[in-house]
PDB file of C-alpha atoms in Angstrom:
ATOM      1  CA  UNK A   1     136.783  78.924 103.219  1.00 49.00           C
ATOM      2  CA  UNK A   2     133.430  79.511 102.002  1.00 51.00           C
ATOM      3  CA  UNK A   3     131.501  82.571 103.083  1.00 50.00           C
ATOM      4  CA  UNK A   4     128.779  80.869 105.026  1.00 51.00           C
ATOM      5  CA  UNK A   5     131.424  78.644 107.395  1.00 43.00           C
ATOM      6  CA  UNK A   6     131.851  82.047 109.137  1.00 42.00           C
ATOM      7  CA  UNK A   7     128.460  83.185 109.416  1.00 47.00           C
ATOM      8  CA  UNK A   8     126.350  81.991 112.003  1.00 40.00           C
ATOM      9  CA  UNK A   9     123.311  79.712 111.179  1.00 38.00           C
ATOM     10  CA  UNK A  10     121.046  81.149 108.887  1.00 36.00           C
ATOM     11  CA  UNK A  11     117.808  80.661 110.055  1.00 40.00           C
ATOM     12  CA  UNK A  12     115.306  78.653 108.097  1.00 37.00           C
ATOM     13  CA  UNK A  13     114.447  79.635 104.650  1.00 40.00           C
ATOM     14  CA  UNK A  14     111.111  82.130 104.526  1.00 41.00           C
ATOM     15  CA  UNK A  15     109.198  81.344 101.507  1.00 42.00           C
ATOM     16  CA  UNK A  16     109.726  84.332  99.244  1.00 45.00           C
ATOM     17  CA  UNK A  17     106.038  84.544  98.235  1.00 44.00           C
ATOM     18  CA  UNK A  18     103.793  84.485 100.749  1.00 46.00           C
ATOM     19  CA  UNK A  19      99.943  83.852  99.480  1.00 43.00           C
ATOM     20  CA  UNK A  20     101.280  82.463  96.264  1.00 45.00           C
ATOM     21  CA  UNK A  21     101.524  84.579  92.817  1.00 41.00           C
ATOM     22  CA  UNK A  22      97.803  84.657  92.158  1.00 48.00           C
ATOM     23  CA  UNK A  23      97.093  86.059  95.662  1.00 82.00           C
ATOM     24  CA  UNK A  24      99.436  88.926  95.361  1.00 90.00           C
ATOM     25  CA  UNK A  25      98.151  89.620  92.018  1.00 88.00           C
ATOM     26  CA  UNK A  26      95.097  90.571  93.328  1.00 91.00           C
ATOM     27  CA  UNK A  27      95.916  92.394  95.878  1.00 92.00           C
ATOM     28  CA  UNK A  28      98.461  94.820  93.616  1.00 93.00           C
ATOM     29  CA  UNK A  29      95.501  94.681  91.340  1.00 93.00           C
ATOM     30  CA  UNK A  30      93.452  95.454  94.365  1.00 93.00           C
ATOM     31  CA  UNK A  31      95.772  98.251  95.291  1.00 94.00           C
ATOM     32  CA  UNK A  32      95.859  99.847  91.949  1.00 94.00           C
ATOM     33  CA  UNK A  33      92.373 100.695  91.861  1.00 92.00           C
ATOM     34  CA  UNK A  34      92.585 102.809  95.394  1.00 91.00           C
ATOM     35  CA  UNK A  35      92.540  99.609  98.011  1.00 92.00           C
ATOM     36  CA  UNK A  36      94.920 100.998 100.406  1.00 92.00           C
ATOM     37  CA  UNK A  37      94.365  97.991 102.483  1.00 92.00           C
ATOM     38  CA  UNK A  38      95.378  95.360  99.982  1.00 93.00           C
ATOM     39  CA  UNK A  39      99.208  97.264  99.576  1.00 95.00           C
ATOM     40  CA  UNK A  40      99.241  97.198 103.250  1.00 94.00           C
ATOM     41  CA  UNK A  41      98.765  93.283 103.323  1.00 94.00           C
ATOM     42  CA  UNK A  42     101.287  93.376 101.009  1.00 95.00           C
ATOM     43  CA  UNK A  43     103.640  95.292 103.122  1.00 96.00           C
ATOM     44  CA  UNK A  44     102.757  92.942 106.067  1.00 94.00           C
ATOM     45  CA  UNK A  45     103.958  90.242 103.718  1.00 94.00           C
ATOM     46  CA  UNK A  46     106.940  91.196 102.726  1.00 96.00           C
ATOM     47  CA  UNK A  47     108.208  93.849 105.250  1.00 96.00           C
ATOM     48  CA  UNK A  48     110.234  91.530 107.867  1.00 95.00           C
ATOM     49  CA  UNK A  49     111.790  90.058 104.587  1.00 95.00           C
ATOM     50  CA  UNK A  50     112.591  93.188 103.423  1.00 96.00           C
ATOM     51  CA  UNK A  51     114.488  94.654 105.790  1.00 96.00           C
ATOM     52  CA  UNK A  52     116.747  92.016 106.584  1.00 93.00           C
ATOM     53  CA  UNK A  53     118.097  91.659 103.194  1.00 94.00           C
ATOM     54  CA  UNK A  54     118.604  95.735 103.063  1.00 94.00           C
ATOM     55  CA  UNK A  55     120.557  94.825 106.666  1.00 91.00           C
ATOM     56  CA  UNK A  56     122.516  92.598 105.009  1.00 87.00           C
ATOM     57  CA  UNK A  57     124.296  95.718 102.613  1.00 88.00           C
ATOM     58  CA  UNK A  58     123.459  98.701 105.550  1.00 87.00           C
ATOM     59  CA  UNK A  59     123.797  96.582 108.933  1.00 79.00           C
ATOM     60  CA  UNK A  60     121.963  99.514 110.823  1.00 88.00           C
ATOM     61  CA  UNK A  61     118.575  98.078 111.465  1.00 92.00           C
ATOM     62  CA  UNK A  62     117.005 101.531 111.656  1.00 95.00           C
ATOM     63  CA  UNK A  63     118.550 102.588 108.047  1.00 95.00           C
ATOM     64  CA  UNK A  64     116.994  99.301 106.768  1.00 95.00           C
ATOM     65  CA  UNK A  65     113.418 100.413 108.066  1.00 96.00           C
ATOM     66  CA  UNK A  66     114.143 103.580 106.538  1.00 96.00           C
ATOM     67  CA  UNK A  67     115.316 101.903 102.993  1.00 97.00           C
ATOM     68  CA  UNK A  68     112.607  99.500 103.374  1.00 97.00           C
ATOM     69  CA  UNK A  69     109.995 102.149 103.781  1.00 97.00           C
ATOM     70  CA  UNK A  70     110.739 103.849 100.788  1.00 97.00           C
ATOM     71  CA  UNK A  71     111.051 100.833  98.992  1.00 97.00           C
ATOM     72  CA  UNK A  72     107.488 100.448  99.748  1.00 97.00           C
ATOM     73  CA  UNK A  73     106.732 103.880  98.574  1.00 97.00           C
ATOM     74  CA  UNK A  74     108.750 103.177  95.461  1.00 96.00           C
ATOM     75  CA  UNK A  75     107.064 100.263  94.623  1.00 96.00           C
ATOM     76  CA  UNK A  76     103.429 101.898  95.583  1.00 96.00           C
ATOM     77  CA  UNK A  77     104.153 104.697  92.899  1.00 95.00           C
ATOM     78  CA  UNK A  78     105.164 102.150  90.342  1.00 95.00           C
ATOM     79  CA  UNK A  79     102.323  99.389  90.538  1.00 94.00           C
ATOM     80  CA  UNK A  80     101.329 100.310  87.238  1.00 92.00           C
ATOM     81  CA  UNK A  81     104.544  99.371  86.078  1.00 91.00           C
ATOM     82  CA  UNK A  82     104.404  95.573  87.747  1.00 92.00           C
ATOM     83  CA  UNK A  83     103.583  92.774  85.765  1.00 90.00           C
ATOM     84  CA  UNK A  84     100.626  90.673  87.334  1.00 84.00           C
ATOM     85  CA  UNK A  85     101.810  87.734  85.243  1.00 86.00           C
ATOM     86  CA  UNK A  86     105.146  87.710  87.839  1.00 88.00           C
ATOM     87  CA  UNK A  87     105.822  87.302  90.828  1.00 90.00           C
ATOM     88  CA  UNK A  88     105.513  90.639  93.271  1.00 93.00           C
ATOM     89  CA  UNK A  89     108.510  89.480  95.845  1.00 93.00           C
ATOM     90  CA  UNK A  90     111.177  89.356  93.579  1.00 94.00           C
ATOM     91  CA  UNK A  91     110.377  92.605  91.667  1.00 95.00           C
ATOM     92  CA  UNK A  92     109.823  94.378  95.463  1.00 96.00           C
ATOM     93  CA  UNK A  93     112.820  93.148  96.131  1.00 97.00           C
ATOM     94  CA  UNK A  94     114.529  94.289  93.278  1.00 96.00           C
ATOM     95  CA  UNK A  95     113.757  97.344  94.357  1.00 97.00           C
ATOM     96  CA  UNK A  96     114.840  97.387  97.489  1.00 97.00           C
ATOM     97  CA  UNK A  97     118.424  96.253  96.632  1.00 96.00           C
ATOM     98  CA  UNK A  98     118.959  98.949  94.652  1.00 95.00           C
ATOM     99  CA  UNK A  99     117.746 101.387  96.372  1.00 95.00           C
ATOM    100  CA  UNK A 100     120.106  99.909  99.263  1.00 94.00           C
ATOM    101  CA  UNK A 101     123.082  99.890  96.609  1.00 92.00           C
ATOM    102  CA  UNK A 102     122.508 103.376  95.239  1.00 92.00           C
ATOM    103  CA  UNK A 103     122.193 105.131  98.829  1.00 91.00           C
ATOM    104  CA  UNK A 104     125.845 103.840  99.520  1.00 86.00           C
ATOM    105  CA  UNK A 105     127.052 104.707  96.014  1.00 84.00           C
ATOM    106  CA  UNK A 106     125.878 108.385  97.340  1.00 83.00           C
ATOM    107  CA  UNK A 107     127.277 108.010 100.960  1.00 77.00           C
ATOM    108  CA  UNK A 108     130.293 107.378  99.012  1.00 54.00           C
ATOM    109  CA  UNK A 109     130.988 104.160 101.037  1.00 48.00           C
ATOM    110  CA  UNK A 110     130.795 100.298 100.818  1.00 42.00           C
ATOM    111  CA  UNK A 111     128.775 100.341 104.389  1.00 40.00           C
ATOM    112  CA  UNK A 112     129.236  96.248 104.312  1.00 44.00           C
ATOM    113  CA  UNK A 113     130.027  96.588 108.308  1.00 43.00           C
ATOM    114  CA  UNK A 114     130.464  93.448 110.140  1.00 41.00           C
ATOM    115  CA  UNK A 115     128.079  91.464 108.379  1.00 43.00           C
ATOM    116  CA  UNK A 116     127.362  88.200 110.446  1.00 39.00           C
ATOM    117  CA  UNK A 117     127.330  90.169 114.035  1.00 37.00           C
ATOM    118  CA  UNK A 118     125.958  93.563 115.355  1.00 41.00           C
ATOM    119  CA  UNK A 119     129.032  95.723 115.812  1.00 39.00           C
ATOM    120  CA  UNK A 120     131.272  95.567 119.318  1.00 38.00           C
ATOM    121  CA  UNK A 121     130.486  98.916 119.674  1.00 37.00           C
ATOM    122  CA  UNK A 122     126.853  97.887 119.903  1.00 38.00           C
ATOM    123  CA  UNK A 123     127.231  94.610 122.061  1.00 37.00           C
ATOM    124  CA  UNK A 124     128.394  94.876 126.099  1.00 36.00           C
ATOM    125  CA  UNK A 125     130.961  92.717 126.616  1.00 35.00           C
ATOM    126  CA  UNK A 126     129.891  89.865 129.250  1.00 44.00           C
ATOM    127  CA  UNK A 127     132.878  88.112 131.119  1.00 42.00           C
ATOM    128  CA  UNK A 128     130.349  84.928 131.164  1.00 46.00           C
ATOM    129  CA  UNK A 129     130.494  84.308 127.514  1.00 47.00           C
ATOM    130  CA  UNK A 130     133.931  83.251 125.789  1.00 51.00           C
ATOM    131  CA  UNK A 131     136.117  85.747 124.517  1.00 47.00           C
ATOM    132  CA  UNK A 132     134.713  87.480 121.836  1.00 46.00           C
ATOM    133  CA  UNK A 133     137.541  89.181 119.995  1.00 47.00           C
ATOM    134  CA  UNK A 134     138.118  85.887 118.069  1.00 49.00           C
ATOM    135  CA  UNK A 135     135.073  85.870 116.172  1.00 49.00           C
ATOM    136  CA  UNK A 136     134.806  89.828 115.844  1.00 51.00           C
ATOM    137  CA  UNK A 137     138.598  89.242 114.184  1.00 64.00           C
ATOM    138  CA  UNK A 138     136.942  86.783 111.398  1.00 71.00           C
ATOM    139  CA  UNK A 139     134.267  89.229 111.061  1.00 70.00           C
ATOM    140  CA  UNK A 140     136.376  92.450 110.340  1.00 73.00           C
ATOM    141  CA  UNK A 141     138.596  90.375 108.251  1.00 77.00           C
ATOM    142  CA  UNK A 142     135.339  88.685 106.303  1.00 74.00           C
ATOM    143  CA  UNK A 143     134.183  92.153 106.245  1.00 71.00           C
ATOM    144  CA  UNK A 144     137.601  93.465 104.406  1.00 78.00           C
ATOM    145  CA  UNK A 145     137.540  90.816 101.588  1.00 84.00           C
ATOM    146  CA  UNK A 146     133.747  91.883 100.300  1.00 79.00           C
ATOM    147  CA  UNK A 147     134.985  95.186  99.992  1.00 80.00           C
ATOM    148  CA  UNK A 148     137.609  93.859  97.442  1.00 87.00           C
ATOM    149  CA  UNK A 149     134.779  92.140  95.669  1.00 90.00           C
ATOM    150  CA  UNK A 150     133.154  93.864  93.094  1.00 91.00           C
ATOM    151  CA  UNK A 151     129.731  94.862  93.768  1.00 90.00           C
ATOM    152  CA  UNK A 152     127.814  92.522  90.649  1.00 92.00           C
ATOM    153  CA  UNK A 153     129.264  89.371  92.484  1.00 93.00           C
ATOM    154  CA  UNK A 154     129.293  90.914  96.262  1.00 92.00           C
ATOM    155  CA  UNK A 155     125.610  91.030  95.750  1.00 94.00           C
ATOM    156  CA  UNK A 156     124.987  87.312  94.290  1.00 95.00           C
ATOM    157  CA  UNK A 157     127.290  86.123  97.394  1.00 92.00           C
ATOM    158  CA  UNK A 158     125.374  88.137  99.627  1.00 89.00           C
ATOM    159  CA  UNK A 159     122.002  87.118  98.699  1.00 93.00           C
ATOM    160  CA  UNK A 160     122.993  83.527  98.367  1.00 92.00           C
ATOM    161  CA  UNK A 161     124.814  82.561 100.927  1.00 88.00           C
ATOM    162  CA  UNK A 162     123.719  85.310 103.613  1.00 82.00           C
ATOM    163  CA  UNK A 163     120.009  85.289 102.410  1.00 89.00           C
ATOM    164  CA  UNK A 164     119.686  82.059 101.364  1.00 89.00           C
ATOM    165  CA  UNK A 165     117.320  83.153  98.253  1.00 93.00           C
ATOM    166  CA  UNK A 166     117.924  80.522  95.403  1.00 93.00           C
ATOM    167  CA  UNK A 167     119.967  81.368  92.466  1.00 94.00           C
ATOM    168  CA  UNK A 168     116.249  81.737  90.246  1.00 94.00           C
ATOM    169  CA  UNK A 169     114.750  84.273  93.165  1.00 94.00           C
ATOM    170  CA  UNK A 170     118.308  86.073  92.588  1.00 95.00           C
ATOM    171  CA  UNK A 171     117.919  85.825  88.903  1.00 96.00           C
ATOM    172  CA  UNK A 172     114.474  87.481  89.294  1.00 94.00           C
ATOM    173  CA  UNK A 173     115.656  90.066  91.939  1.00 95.00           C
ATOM    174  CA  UNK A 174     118.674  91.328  90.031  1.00 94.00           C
ATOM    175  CA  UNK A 175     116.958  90.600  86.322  1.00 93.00           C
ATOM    176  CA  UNK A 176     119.337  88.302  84.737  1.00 94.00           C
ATOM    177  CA  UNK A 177     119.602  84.877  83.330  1.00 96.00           C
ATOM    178  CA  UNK A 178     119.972  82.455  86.098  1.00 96.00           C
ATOM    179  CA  UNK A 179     122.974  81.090  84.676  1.00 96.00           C
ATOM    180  CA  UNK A 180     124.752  84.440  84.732  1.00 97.00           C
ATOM    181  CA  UNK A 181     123.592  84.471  88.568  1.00 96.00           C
ATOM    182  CA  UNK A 182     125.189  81.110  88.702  1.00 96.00           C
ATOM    183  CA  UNK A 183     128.517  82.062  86.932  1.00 97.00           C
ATOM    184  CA  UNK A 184     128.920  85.275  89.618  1.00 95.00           C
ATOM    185  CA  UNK A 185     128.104  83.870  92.773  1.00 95.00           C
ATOM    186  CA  UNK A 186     131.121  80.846  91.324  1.00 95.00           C
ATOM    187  CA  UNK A 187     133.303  83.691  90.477  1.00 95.00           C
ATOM    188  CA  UNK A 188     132.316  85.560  94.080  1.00 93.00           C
ATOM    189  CA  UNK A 189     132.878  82.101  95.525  1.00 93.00           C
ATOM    190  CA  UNK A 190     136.430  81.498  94.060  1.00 94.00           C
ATOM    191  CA  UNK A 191     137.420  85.242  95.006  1.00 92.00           C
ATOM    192  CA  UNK A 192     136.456  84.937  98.250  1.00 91.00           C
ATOM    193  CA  UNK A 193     138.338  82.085  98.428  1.00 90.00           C
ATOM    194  CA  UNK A 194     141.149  83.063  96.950  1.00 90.00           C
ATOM    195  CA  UNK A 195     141.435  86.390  99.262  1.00 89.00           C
ATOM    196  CA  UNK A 196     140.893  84.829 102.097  1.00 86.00           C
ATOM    197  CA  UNK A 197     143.329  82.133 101.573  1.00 87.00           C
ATOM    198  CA  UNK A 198     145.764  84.688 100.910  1.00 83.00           C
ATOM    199  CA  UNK A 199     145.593  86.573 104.241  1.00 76.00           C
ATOM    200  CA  UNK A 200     145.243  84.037 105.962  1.00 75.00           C
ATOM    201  CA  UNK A 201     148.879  82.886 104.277  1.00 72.00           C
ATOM    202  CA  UNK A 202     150.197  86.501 104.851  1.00 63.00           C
ATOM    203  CA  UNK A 203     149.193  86.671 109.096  1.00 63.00           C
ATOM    204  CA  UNK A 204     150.911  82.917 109.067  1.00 60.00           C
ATOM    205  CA  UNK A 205     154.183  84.220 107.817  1.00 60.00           C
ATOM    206  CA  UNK A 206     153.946  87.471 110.036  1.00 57.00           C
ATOM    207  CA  UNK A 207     153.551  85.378 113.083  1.00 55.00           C
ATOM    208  CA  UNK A 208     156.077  82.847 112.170  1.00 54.00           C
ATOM    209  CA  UNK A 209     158.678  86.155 111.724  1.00 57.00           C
ATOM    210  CA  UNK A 210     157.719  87.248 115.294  1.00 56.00           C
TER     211      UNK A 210
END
């Protein structure tokens, strides 16, 4: 079972550029010499973007605005550092997943969540609808596997098949070779697989005992 059969629909893939490379070039060149304005196009940009990849490792929407914010901050103190030459959206981005990975390093937790739905806790329950404990079963048990993946192909997975970015905006995001992105996110595939396959064998032999 692949990882995106029990997600919902991810919505339409968002260009990650907006403007084109040239365009954002100017404006970090813009910003650089004291044009608050231009980062804050940039921030308009990019922001909605942002955020919902950093939900994607935090789930709490107001922790990603947080994360996201001082991503922004980050990457304002470091425009001297950004090559003009590349592309601004993966290196903000870059960013940003880190800074999302190293705040639950220090929490000291995975904080992966229920990943394709808010939590139950969060959502009334409405009689109308069908039964939701189905789906939030396949979501705590989804959740549960990526916690047995480690992190360097959680993150490819994650990004691919949650995000949709494409494995060269990953390459450029996490800074490696595209075909190491593409030998993780087969290796995250095949784990995936492989775990899931294997509890789903374990619950069919429980309920065949009962």
């Amino acid at each position: 079972m692949q990882l995106k059969m029990v997600d919902k629909k991810i919505e339409e893939k968002e260009s990650l550029s907006s403007g084109g490379v040239t365009s954002d070039a100017r404006l970090v060149e813009a910003a650089r010499k004291g044009d608050d304005s231009a980062f804050g196009e940039l921030v308009l940009r990019y922001e909605r973007r942002l955020i919902r990849v950093i939900i994607q490792f935090v789930k709490s929407p107001e922790l990603a605005e947080d994360l996201a914010q001082d991503t922004f901050l980050k990457s304002y103190e470091r425009l001297d550092q950004f090559d003009t030459s590349r592309r601004f959206g993966p290196w903000l981005f870059r960013i940003g997943v880190n800074h999302a990975l190293d705040y639950l390093r220090k929490q000291k937790r995975r904080g992966w969540w229920l990943l394709f739905s808010d939590s139950p806790s969060d959502s009334p329950f409405d009689p109308a609808v069908p039964d939701p404990r189905a789906k939030i079963d396949i979501n705590q048990e989804v959740q549960a596997i990526l916690e047995e993946i480690p992190e360097k192909y959680r993150t490819v997975l994650v990004l691919r098949d949650l995000e949709n970015f494409s494995t060269s905006e990953i390459a450029a995001i996490l800074d490696r070779k595209e075909a190491t992105i593409r030998w993780r996110l087969a290796e995250a595939r095949n784990r995936f697989q492989k775990l899931w396959s294997s509890r789903q064998n374990v619950e069919t032999s429980m309920s065949s005992k009962e």
